[in-house]
Each structure stands twice: as structure tokens, then as C-alpha cells.
PDB file of C-alpha atoms in Angstrom:
ATOM      1  CA  MET A 260      22.748   0.854  -8.291  1.00  0.00           C
ATOM      2  CA  THR A 261      24.499  -1.742 -10.337  1.00  0.00           C
ATOM      3  CA  LEU A 262      22.479  -4.367 -12.226  1.00  0.00           C
ATOM      4  CA  LEU A 263      24.057  -8.123 -11.997  1.00  0.00           C
ATOM      5  CA  ARG A 264      22.955 -10.811 -14.243  1.00  0.00           C
ATOM      6  CA  TRP A 265      22.062 -14.059 -12.268  1.00  0.00           C
ATOM      7  CA  ASN A 266      23.706 -17.110 -13.365  1.00  0.00           C
ATOM      8  CA  PRO A 267      21.898 -20.245 -11.937  1.00  0.00           C
ATOM      9  CA  TRP A 268      24.986 -22.606 -12.879  1.00  0.00           C
ATOM     10  CA  MET A 269      27.082 -20.734 -10.584  1.00  0.00           C
ATOM     11  CA  GLU A 270      24.797 -21.539  -7.675  1.00  0.00           C
ATOM     12  CA  ILE A 271      24.740 -25.098  -8.787  1.00  0.00           C
ATOM     13  CA  GLY A 272      28.374 -25.394  -8.748  1.00  0.00           C
ATOM     14  CA  THR A 273      28.665 -23.900  -5.236  1.00  0.00           C
ATOM     15  CA  LEU A 274      26.360 -26.433  -4.038  1.00  0.00           C
ATOM     16  CA  GLN A 275      28.269 -29.303  -5.579  1.00  0.00           C
ATOM     17  CA  ARG A 276      31.247 -27.924  -3.949  1.00  0.00           C
ATOM     18  CA  GLN A 277      29.559 -27.887  -0.488  1.00  0.00           C
ATOM     19  CA  ILE A 278      28.307 -31.337  -0.859  1.00  0.00           C
ATOM     20  CA  ASN A 279      31.861 -32.631  -2.068  1.00  0.00           C
ATOM     21  CA  SER A 280      33.316 -31.020   1.009  1.00  0.00           C
ATOM     22  CA  LEU A 281      30.643 -32.588   3.328  1.00  0.00           C
ATOM     23  CA  LEU A 282      31.295 -36.032   1.901  1.00  0.00           C
ATOM     24  CA  GLU A 283      34.966 -35.886   2.216  1.00  0.00           C
ATOM     25  CA  ASP A 284      34.451 -35.721   6.053  1.00  0.00           C
ATOM     26  CA  THR A 285      34.229 -39.568   6.869  1.00  0.00           C
ATOM     27  CA  THR A 286      32.851 -39.051  10.308  1.00  0.00           C
ATOM     28  CA  VAL A 287      29.742 -37.103   8.894  1.00  0.00           C
ATOM     29  CA  VAL A 288      29.187 -39.681   6.241  1.00  0.00           C
ATOM     30  CA  SER A 289      29.360 -42.733   8.908  1.00  0.00           C
ATOM     31  CA  THR A 290      26.989 -40.823  11.222  1.00  0.00           C
ATOM     32  CA  LEU A 291      24.467 -40.311   8.270  1.00  0.00           C
ATOM     33  CA  PHE A 292      24.633 -43.787   7.026  1.00  0.00           C
ATOM     34  CA  ASP A 293      24.535 -45.380  10.551  1.00  0.00           C
ATOM     35  CA  LYS A 294      21.464 -43.474  11.865  1.00  0.00           C
ATOM     36  CA  ASP A 295      19.356 -42.303   9.430  1.00  0.00           C
ATOM     37  CA  PHE A 296      19.222 -44.745   6.531  1.00  0.00           C
ATOM     38  CA  ILE A 297      17.371 -47.973   6.604  1.00  0.00           C
ATOM     39  CA  LYS A 298      19.576 -50.806   5.207  1.00  0.00           C
ATOM     40  CA  PHE A 299      17.976 -53.751   3.535  1.00  0.00           C
ATOM     41  CA  PRO A 300      19.122 -56.038   0.817  1.00  0.00           C
ATOM     42  CA  PRO A 301      18.382 -55.085  -2.727  1.00  0.00           C
ATOM     43  CA  THR A 302      16.090 -57.256  -4.584  1.00  0.00           C
ATOM     44  CA  GLU A 303      15.187 -58.271  -8.240  1.00  0.00           C
ATOM     45  CA  LEU A 304      11.848 -59.466  -9.222  1.00  0.00           C
ATOM     46  CA  GLU A 305      11.242 -61.153 -12.521  1.00  0.00           C
ATOM     47  CA  GLU A 306       7.552 -62.318 -13.533  1.00  0.00           C
ATOM     48  CA  THR A 307       7.377 -65.220 -16.118  1.00  0.00           C
ATOM     49  CA  GLU A 308       4.047 -66.959 -17.296  1.00  0.00           C
ATOM     50  CA  ASP A 309       4.372 -69.606 -14.573  1.00  0.00           C
ATOM     51  CA  ALA A 310       6.112 -68.058 -11.604  1.00  0.00           C
ATOM     52  CA  LEU A 311       7.737 -65.019  -9.921  1.00  0.00           C
ATOM     53  CA  HIS A 312      11.538 -65.105  -9.480  1.00  0.00           C
ATOM     54  CA  LEU A 313      12.860 -63.110  -6.633  1.00  0.00           C
ATOM     55  CA  LYS A 314      16.604 -62.267  -6.150  1.00  0.00           C
ATOM     56  CA  LEU A 315      18.264 -60.975  -3.130  1.00  0.00           C
ATOM     57  CA  GLU A 316      21.819 -59.761  -2.500  1.00  0.00           C
ATOM     58  CA  LEU A 317      22.918 -61.037   0.815  1.00  0.00           C
ATOM     59  CA  PRO A 318      26.664 -61.041   0.837  1.00  0.00           C
ATOM     60  CA  GLY A 319      28.581 -62.384   3.860  1.00  0.00           C
ATOM     61  CA  MET A 320      25.533 -63.986   5.371  1.00  0.00           C
ATOM     62  CA  SER A 321      25.053 -67.791   6.154  1.00  0.00           C
ATOM     63  CA  ALA A 322      21.629 -69.362   5.483  1.00  0.00           C
ATOM     64  CA  LYS A 323      21.147 -70.016   9.090  1.00  0.00           C
ATOM     65  CA  ASP A 324      21.265 -66.256   9.691  1.00  0.00           C
ATOM     66  CA  LEU A 325      18.087 -65.826   7.592  1.00  0.00           C
ATOM     67  CA  ASP A 326      14.266 -66.166   8.321  1.00  0.00           C
ATOM     68  CA  ILE A 327      12.288 -66.274   5.254  1.00  0.00           C
ATOM     69  CA  GLN A 328       8.469 -66.390   5.314  1.00  0.00           C
ATOM     70  CA  VAL A 329       6.176 -66.506   2.123  1.00  0.00           C
ATOM     71  CA  THR A 330       2.515 -65.943   2.127  1.00  0.00           C
ATOM     72  CA  GLU A 331       0.388 -65.755  -0.873  1.00  0.00           C
ATOM     73  CA  LYS A 332       0.757 -62.095  -1.292  1.00  0.00           C
ATOM     74  CA  ALA A 333       4.292 -61.236   0.238  1.00  0.00           C
ATOM     75  CA  VAL A 334       7.673 -62.476   0.902  1.00  0.00           C
ATOM     76  CA  TYR A 335       9.138 -61.506   4.468  1.00  0.00           C
ATOM     77  CA  ILE A 336      12.639 -61.803   5.023  1.00  0.00           C
ATOM     78  CA  SER A 337      14.809 -60.774   8.127  1.00  0.00           C
ATOM     79  CA  GLY A 338      18.279 -61.590   9.234  1.00  0.00           C
ATOM     80  CA  GLU A 339      21.313 -60.403  11.087  1.00  0.00           C
ATOM     81  CA  ARG A 340      24.936 -59.868   9.767  1.00  0.00           C
ATOM     82  CA  LYS A 341      27.073 -60.183  12.649  1.00  0.00           C
ATOM     83  CA  SER A 342      30.462 -58.385  13.092  1.00  0.00           C
ATOM     84  CA  GLU A 343      33.630 -60.236  12.878  1.00  0.00           C
ATOM     85  CA  THR A 344      35.358 -58.676  16.000  1.00  0.00           C
ATOM     86  CA  LYS A 345      39.257 -58.459  15.459  1.00  0.00           C
ATOM     87  CA  ASN A 346      41.555 -57.037  18.173  1.00  0.00           C
ATOM     88  CA  GLU A 347      44.512 -55.483  16.587  1.00  0.00           C
ATOM     89  CA  ASP A 348      47.172 -53.322  18.331  1.00  0.00           C
ATOM     90  CA  LYS A 349      48.174 -51.453  15.216  1.00  0.00           C
ATOM     91  CA  GLY A 350      46.652 -49.320  12.722  1.00  0.00           C
ATOM     92  CA  THR A 351      43.074 -47.917  12.248  1.00  0.00           C
ATOM     93  CA  THR A 352      40.210 -49.788  10.623  1.00  0.00           C
ATOM     94  CA  LYS A 353      37.506 -48.013   8.425  1.00  0.00           C
ATOM     95  CA  SER A 354      34.567 -49.943   7.230  1.00  0.00           C
ATOM     96  CA  GLU A 355      31.709 -49.246   5.114  1.00  0.00           C
ATOM     97  CA  PHE A 356      30.145 -52.735   5.884  1.00  0.00           C
ATOM     98  CA  TYR A 357      26.785 -52.731   7.656  1.00  0.00           C
ATOM     99  CA  TYR A 358      26.416 -55.018  10.516  1.00  0.00           C
ATOM    100  CA  GLY A 359      23.022 -55.652  12.328  1.00  0.00           C
ATOM    101  CA  LYS A 360      19.495 -56.705  11.874  1.00  0.00           C
ATOM    102  CA  PHE A 361      17.425 -56.002   8.833  1.00  0.00           C
ATOM    103  CA  GLN A 362      13.733 -56.737   7.789  1.00  0.00           C
ATOM    104  CA  ARG A 363      12.112 -56.518   4.474  1.00  0.00           C
ATOM    105  CA  VAL A 364       8.615 -57.148   3.310  1.00  0.00           C
ATOM    106  CA  ILE A 365       8.342 -57.537  -0.671  1.00  0.00           C
ATOM    107  CA  PRO A 366       4.657 -57.362  -1.874  1.00  0.00           C
ATOM    108  CA  LEU A 367       3.833 -59.745  -4.650  1.00  0.00           C
ATOM    109  CA  SER A 368       1.790 -58.638  -7.549  1.00  0.00           C
ATOM    110  CA  VAL A 369      -0.075 -61.940  -8.198  1.00  0.00           C
ATOM    111  CA  ARG A 370      -1.194 -64.693  -5.784  1.00  0.00           C
ATOM    112  CA  ILE A 371       1.279 -67.429  -5.489  1.00  0.00           C
ATOM    113  CA  GLN A 372       1.279 -71.058  -4.220  1.00  0.00           C
ATOM    114  CA  ASN A 373       3.346 -70.379  -1.140  1.00  0.00           C
ATOM    115  CA  ASN A 374       3.478 -73.974  -0.224  1.00  0.00           C
ATOM    116  CA  ASN A 375       5.492 -74.859  -3.534  1.00  0.00           C
ATOM    117  CA  VAL A 376       8.173 -72.344  -3.089  1.00  0.00           C
ATOM    118  CA  THR A 377      11.904 -73.341  -3.902  1.00  0.00           C
ATOM    119  CA  ALA A 378      14.869 -71.598  -2.772  1.00  0.00           C
ATOM    120  CA  ASP A 379      18.487 -71.658  -3.598  1.00  0.00           C
ATOM    121  CA  TYR A 380      21.399 -69.674  -1.604  1.00  0.00           C
ATOM    122  CA  LYS A 381      24.659 -69.499  -3.293  1.00  0.00           C
ATOM    123  CA  ASP A 382      27.552 -66.866  -3.372  1.00  0.00           C
ATOM    124  CA  GLY A 383      25.483 -64.371  -1.286  1.00  0.00           C
ATOM    125  CA  ILE A 384      22.638 -64.567  -3.657  1.00  0.00           C
ATOM    126  CA  LEU A 385      19.128 -65.745  -2.535  1.00  0.00           C
ATOM    127  CA  ASN A 386      17.138 -67.064  -5.516  1.00  0.00           C
ATOM    128  CA  LEU A 387      13.338 -67.904  -4.725  1.00  0.00           C
ATOM    129  CA  THR A 388      11.147 -69.302  -7.248  1.00  0.00           C
ATOM    130  CA  LEU A 389       7.401 -68.658  -6.324  1.00  0.00           C
ATOM    131  CA  PRO A 390       4.958 -70.551  -8.651  1.00  0.00           C
ATOM    132  CA  LYS A 391       1.839 -68.600  -9.475  1.00  0.00           C
ATOM    133  CA  ALA A 392      -1.510 -69.757  -8.352  1.00  0.00           C
ATOM    134  CA  GLU A 393      -3.699 -71.176 -11.082  1.00  0.00           C
ATOM    135  CA  GLU A 394      -6.155 -68.209 -10.909  1.00  0.00           C
ATOM    136  CA  ALA A 395      -3.449 -65.802 -11.171  1.00  0.00           C
ATOM    137  CA  LYS A 396      -2.075 -67.135 -14.366  1.00  0.00           C
ATOM    138  CA  ASN A 397      -3.004 -65.163 -17.466  1.00  0.00           C
ATOM    139  CA  THR A 398      -5.538 -66.811 -19.564  1.00  0.00           C
ATOM    140  CA  VAL A 399      -6.508 -65.625 -22.807  1.00  0.00           C
ATOM    141  CA  VAL A 400     -10.147 -65.251 -23.632  1.00  0.00           C
ATOM    142  CA  LYS A 401     -11.776 -64.337 -27.066  1.00  0.00           C
ATOM    143  CA  VAL A 402     -13.944 -61.516 -27.143  1.00  0.00           C
ATOM    144  CA  ASN A 403     -16.566 -61.527 -29.748  1.00  0.00           C
ATOM    145  CA  LEU A 404     -17.873 -58.264 -31.052  1.00  0.00           C
ATOM    146  CA  ALA A 405     -21.529 -58.003 -31.872  1.00  0.00           C
TER     147      ALA A 405
END
């Protein structure tokens, strides 16, 4: 019987080659991304002393395609990116763009004044300013030690 030394790095290299060959087949990748993954816009949420600032990437969409609802505890965003149909007789078109409907609920860490929300949509970026409710603002209280 021959004793062989096991090298885990060889197996990782084999796995990486298999994944690379799988991803080279564009039909497999498009099938995976069309059916199995949920698509929604990426967000960025920044908290300041007075407000929450929410940014969403929504390239290629117009404001009329968006529905934004804000409660005291969450932001609900839905929309639809519609496909531009082009009929060309020559060539093949491959697209990685996602067309269709999406929904996203973003829970908020503090209560906000949902009647004072301001929005700005420019160059595919939606900026929402969500002012904090008075009770949600940090107040400093001095603690006396006995």
C-alpha cells in the first residue's frame, strides 16, 4: 500500500477551475441570474444627528416608474424597469441588464417624521432625507454617581 500526502490546496485549485469553466458558459450564467436571484437596487444608509439619508441606485429608470412609501419605521420601494425592444435583422444581442419588477423594504433603525421626507432623483440615484422624530434624537443626560 502506498501512502499519499493530502494537499488541500490542490483541491481548491480544482474547484476554482470547475467554477471558472461553469461561469464561461453564458447560458448557465444567464439562467442562474434570471431565475434564482432576487434583484433589487443597492442602497446606502447614513445616519446623522438629525436625519437618515438613504441612497438607492436606480439607473435607467424614470421617476414615474417608481413607487415610494415611507412609514415611521420603514421605506417601501417598488418599480419596474421596462425593456427597450429593438428589432434588428443582423447580429446577436447579449445583455446583462435586468428588466422587470422589483420591491424592497428597508427597515429603519430609528423612528422618523414620515410627513417631512424629501426626495431628489438625479442621474439614476434616488436620495431620500428622512428627518428623525424628536423622541428618536439622541439626548445627552448627565448621570450622577452617589
